[in-house]
mmCIF file of C-alpha atoms in Angstrom:
data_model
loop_
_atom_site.group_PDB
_atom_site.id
_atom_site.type_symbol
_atom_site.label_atom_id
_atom_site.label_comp_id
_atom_site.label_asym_id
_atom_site.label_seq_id
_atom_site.Cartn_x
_atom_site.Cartn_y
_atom_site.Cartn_z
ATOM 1 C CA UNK A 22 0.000 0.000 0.000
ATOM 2 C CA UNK A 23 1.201 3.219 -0.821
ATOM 3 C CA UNK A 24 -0.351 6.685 -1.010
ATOM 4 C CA UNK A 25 0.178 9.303 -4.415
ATOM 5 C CA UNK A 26 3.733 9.438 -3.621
ATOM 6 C CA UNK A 27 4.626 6.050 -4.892
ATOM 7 C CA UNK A 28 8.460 6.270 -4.887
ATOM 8 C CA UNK A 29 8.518 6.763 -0.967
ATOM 9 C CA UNK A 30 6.007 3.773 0.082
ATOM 10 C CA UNK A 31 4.139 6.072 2.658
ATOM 11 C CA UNK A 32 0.555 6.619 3.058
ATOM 12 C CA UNK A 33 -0.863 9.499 4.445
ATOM 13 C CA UNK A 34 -3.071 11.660 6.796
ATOM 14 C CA UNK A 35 -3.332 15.129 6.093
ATOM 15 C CA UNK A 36 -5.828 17.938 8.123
ATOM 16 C CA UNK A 37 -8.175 20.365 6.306
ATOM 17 C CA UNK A 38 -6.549 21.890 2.994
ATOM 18 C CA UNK A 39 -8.154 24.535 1.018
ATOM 19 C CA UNK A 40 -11.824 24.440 -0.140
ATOM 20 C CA UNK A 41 -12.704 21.403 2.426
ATOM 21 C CA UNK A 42 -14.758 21.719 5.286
ATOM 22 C CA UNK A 43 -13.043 22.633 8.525
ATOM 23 C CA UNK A 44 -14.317 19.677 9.956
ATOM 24 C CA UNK A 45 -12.628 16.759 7.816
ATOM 25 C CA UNK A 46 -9.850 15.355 8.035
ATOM 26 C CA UNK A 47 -8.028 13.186 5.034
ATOM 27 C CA UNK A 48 -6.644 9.392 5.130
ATOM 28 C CA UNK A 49 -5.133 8.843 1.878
ATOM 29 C CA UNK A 50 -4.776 5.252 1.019
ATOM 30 C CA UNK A 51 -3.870 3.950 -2.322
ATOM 31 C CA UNK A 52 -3.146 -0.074 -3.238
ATOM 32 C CA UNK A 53 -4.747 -3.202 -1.671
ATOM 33 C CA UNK A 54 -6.041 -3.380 1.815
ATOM 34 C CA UNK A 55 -5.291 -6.809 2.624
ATOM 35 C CA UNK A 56 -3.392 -9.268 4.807
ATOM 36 C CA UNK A 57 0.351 -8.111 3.333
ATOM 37 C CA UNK A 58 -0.759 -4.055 3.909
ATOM 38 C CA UNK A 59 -2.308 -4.866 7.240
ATOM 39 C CA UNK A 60 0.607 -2.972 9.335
ATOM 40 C CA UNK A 61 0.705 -0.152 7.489
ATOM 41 C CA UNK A 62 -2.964 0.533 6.714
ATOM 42 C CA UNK A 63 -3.755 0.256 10.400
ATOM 43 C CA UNK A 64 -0.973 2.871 11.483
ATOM 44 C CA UNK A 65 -2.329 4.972 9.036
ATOM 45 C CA UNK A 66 -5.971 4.725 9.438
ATOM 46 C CA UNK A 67 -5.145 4.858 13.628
ATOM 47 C CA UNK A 68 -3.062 7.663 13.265
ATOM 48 C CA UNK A 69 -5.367 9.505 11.251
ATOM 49 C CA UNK A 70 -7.997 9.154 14.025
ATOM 50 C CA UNK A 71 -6.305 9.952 16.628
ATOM 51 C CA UNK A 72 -4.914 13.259 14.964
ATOM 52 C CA UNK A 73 -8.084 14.305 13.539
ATOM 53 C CA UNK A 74 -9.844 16.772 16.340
ATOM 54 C CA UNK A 75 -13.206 15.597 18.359
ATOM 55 C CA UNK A 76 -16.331 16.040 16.115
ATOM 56 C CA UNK A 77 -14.019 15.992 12.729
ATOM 57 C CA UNK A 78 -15.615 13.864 9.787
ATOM 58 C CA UNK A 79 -12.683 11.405 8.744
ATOM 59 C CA UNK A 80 -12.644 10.910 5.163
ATOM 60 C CA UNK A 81 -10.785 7.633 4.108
ATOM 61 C CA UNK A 82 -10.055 8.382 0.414
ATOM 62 C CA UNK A 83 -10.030 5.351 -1.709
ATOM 63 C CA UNK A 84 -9.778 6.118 -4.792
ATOM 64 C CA UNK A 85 -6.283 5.076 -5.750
ATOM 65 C CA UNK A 86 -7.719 1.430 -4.167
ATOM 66 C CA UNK A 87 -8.993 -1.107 -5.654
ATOM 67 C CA UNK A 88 -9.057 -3.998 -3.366
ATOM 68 C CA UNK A 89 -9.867 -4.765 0.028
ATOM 69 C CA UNK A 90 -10.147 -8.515 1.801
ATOM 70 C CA UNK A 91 -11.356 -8.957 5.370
ATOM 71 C CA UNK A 92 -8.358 -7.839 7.004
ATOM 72 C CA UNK A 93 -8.683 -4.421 5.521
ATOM 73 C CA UNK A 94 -12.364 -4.680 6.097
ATOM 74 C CA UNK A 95 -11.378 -4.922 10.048
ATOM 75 C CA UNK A 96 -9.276 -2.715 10.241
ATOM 76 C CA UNK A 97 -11.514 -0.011 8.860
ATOM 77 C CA UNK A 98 -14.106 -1.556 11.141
ATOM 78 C CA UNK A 99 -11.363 -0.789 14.126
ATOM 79 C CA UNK A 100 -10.853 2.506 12.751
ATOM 80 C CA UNK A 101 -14.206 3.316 12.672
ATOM 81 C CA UNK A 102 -15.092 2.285 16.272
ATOM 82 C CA UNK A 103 -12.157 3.973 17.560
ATOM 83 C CA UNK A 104 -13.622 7.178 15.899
ATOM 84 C CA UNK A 105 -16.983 6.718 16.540
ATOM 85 C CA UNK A 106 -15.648 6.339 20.679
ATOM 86 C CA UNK A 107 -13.409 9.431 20.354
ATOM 87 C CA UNK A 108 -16.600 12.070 19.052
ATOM 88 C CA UNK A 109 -15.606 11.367 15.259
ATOM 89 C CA UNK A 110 -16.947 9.652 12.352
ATOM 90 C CA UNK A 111 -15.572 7.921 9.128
ATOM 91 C CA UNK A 112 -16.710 8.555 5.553
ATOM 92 C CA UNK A 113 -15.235 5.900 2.918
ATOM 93 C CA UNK A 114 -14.445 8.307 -0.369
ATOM 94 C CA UNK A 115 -14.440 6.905 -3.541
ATOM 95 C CA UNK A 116 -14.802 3.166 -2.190
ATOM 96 C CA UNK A 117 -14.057 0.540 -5.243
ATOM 97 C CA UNK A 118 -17.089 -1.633 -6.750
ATOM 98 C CA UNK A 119 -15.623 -4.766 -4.761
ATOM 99 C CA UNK A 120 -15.156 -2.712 -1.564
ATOM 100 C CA UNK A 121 -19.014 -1.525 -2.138
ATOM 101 C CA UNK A 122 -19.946 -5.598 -2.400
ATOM 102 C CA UNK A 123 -17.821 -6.490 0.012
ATOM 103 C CA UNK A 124 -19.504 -4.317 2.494
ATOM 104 C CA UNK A 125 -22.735 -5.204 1.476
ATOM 105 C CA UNK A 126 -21.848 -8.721 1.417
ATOM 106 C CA UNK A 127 -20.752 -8.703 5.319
ATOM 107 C CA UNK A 128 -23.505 -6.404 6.294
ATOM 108 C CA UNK A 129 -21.276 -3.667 7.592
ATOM 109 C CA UNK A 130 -22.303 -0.976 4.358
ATOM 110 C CA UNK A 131 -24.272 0.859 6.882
ATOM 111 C CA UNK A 132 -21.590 1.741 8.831
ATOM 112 C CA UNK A 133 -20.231 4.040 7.132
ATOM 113 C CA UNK A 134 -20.490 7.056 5.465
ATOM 114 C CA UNK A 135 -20.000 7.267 1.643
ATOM 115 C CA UNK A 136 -18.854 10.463 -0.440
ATOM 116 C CA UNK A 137 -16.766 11.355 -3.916
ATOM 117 C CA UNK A 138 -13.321 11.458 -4.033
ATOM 118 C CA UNK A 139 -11.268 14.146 -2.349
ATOM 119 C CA UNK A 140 -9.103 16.536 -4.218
ATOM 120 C CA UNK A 141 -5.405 17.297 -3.332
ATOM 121 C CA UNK A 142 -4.425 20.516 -2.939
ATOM 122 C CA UNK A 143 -0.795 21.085 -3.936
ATOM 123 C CA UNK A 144 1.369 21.890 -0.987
#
C-alpha cells in the first residue's frame, strides 16, 4: 500500500486543505487493503484518528484502491469504532465496486459514510 507518492512507500493523513470543510480530516490510502498491507494501513488509518480533532468527519479516500479482503475490512471496522468512541466519524471516499460488495456482502455498508473522491491541494 502506498499513497500518491509512490516512490517513498508512505501513506498518508493530512488535516483540512483549502476548499474542504473545517471539519474533515483526510486518510489517503492507495493499493490493496489486505493481509500483506495490514501494518501499514492500520498505522495509518489509527493515526489519522487519533490526529483528527473531536467532532471531525474522517474521510478515508479510496480512490487510488482497488481492493480490500477482510483484514482491511477490520481494520476499517477498528478505525471506525475507535472514531466513533473518540466524538468522530468515518466517511469511505471513492470506495471501489468490490469494496461496495464487500460491504454489502458482510452487512457492515451501513456503517459508514459514503462520499466522492477528495481533491489534493498542492502543498
Amino acid at each position: 500500500m502506498t499513497s500518491d507518492k509512490e516512490q517513498t512507500g508512505q501513506s498518508e493523513a493530512e488535516p483540512e486543505a483549502e476548499g474542504r470543510s473545517p471539519r474533515s480530516f483526510v486518510v489517503w490510502v492507495s493499493g490493496d487493503l489486505d493481509l500483506d498491507h495490514s501494518a501499514e494501513l492500520r498505522s495509518l488509518l489509527l493515526d489519522g484518528v487519533a490526529r483528527a480533532p473531536r467532532g471531525t468527519e474522517v474521510i478515508v479516500d479510496l480512490q487510488n484502491s482497488s481492493f480490500c479482503d477482510s483484514t482491511g475490512l477490520n481494520l476499517l471496522l477498528a478505525a471506525r469504532e475507535l472514531a466513533f468512541e473518540s466524538g468522530k466519524s468515518i466517511t469511505l471516499a471513492a470506495p471501489s465496486h468490490q469494496m461496495v460488495r464487500l460491504l454489502e456482502i458482510t452487512g457492515s455498508s451501513d456503517l459508514f459514510g459514503f462520499g466522492p473522491a477528495e481533491q489534493r491541494w498542492p502543498r
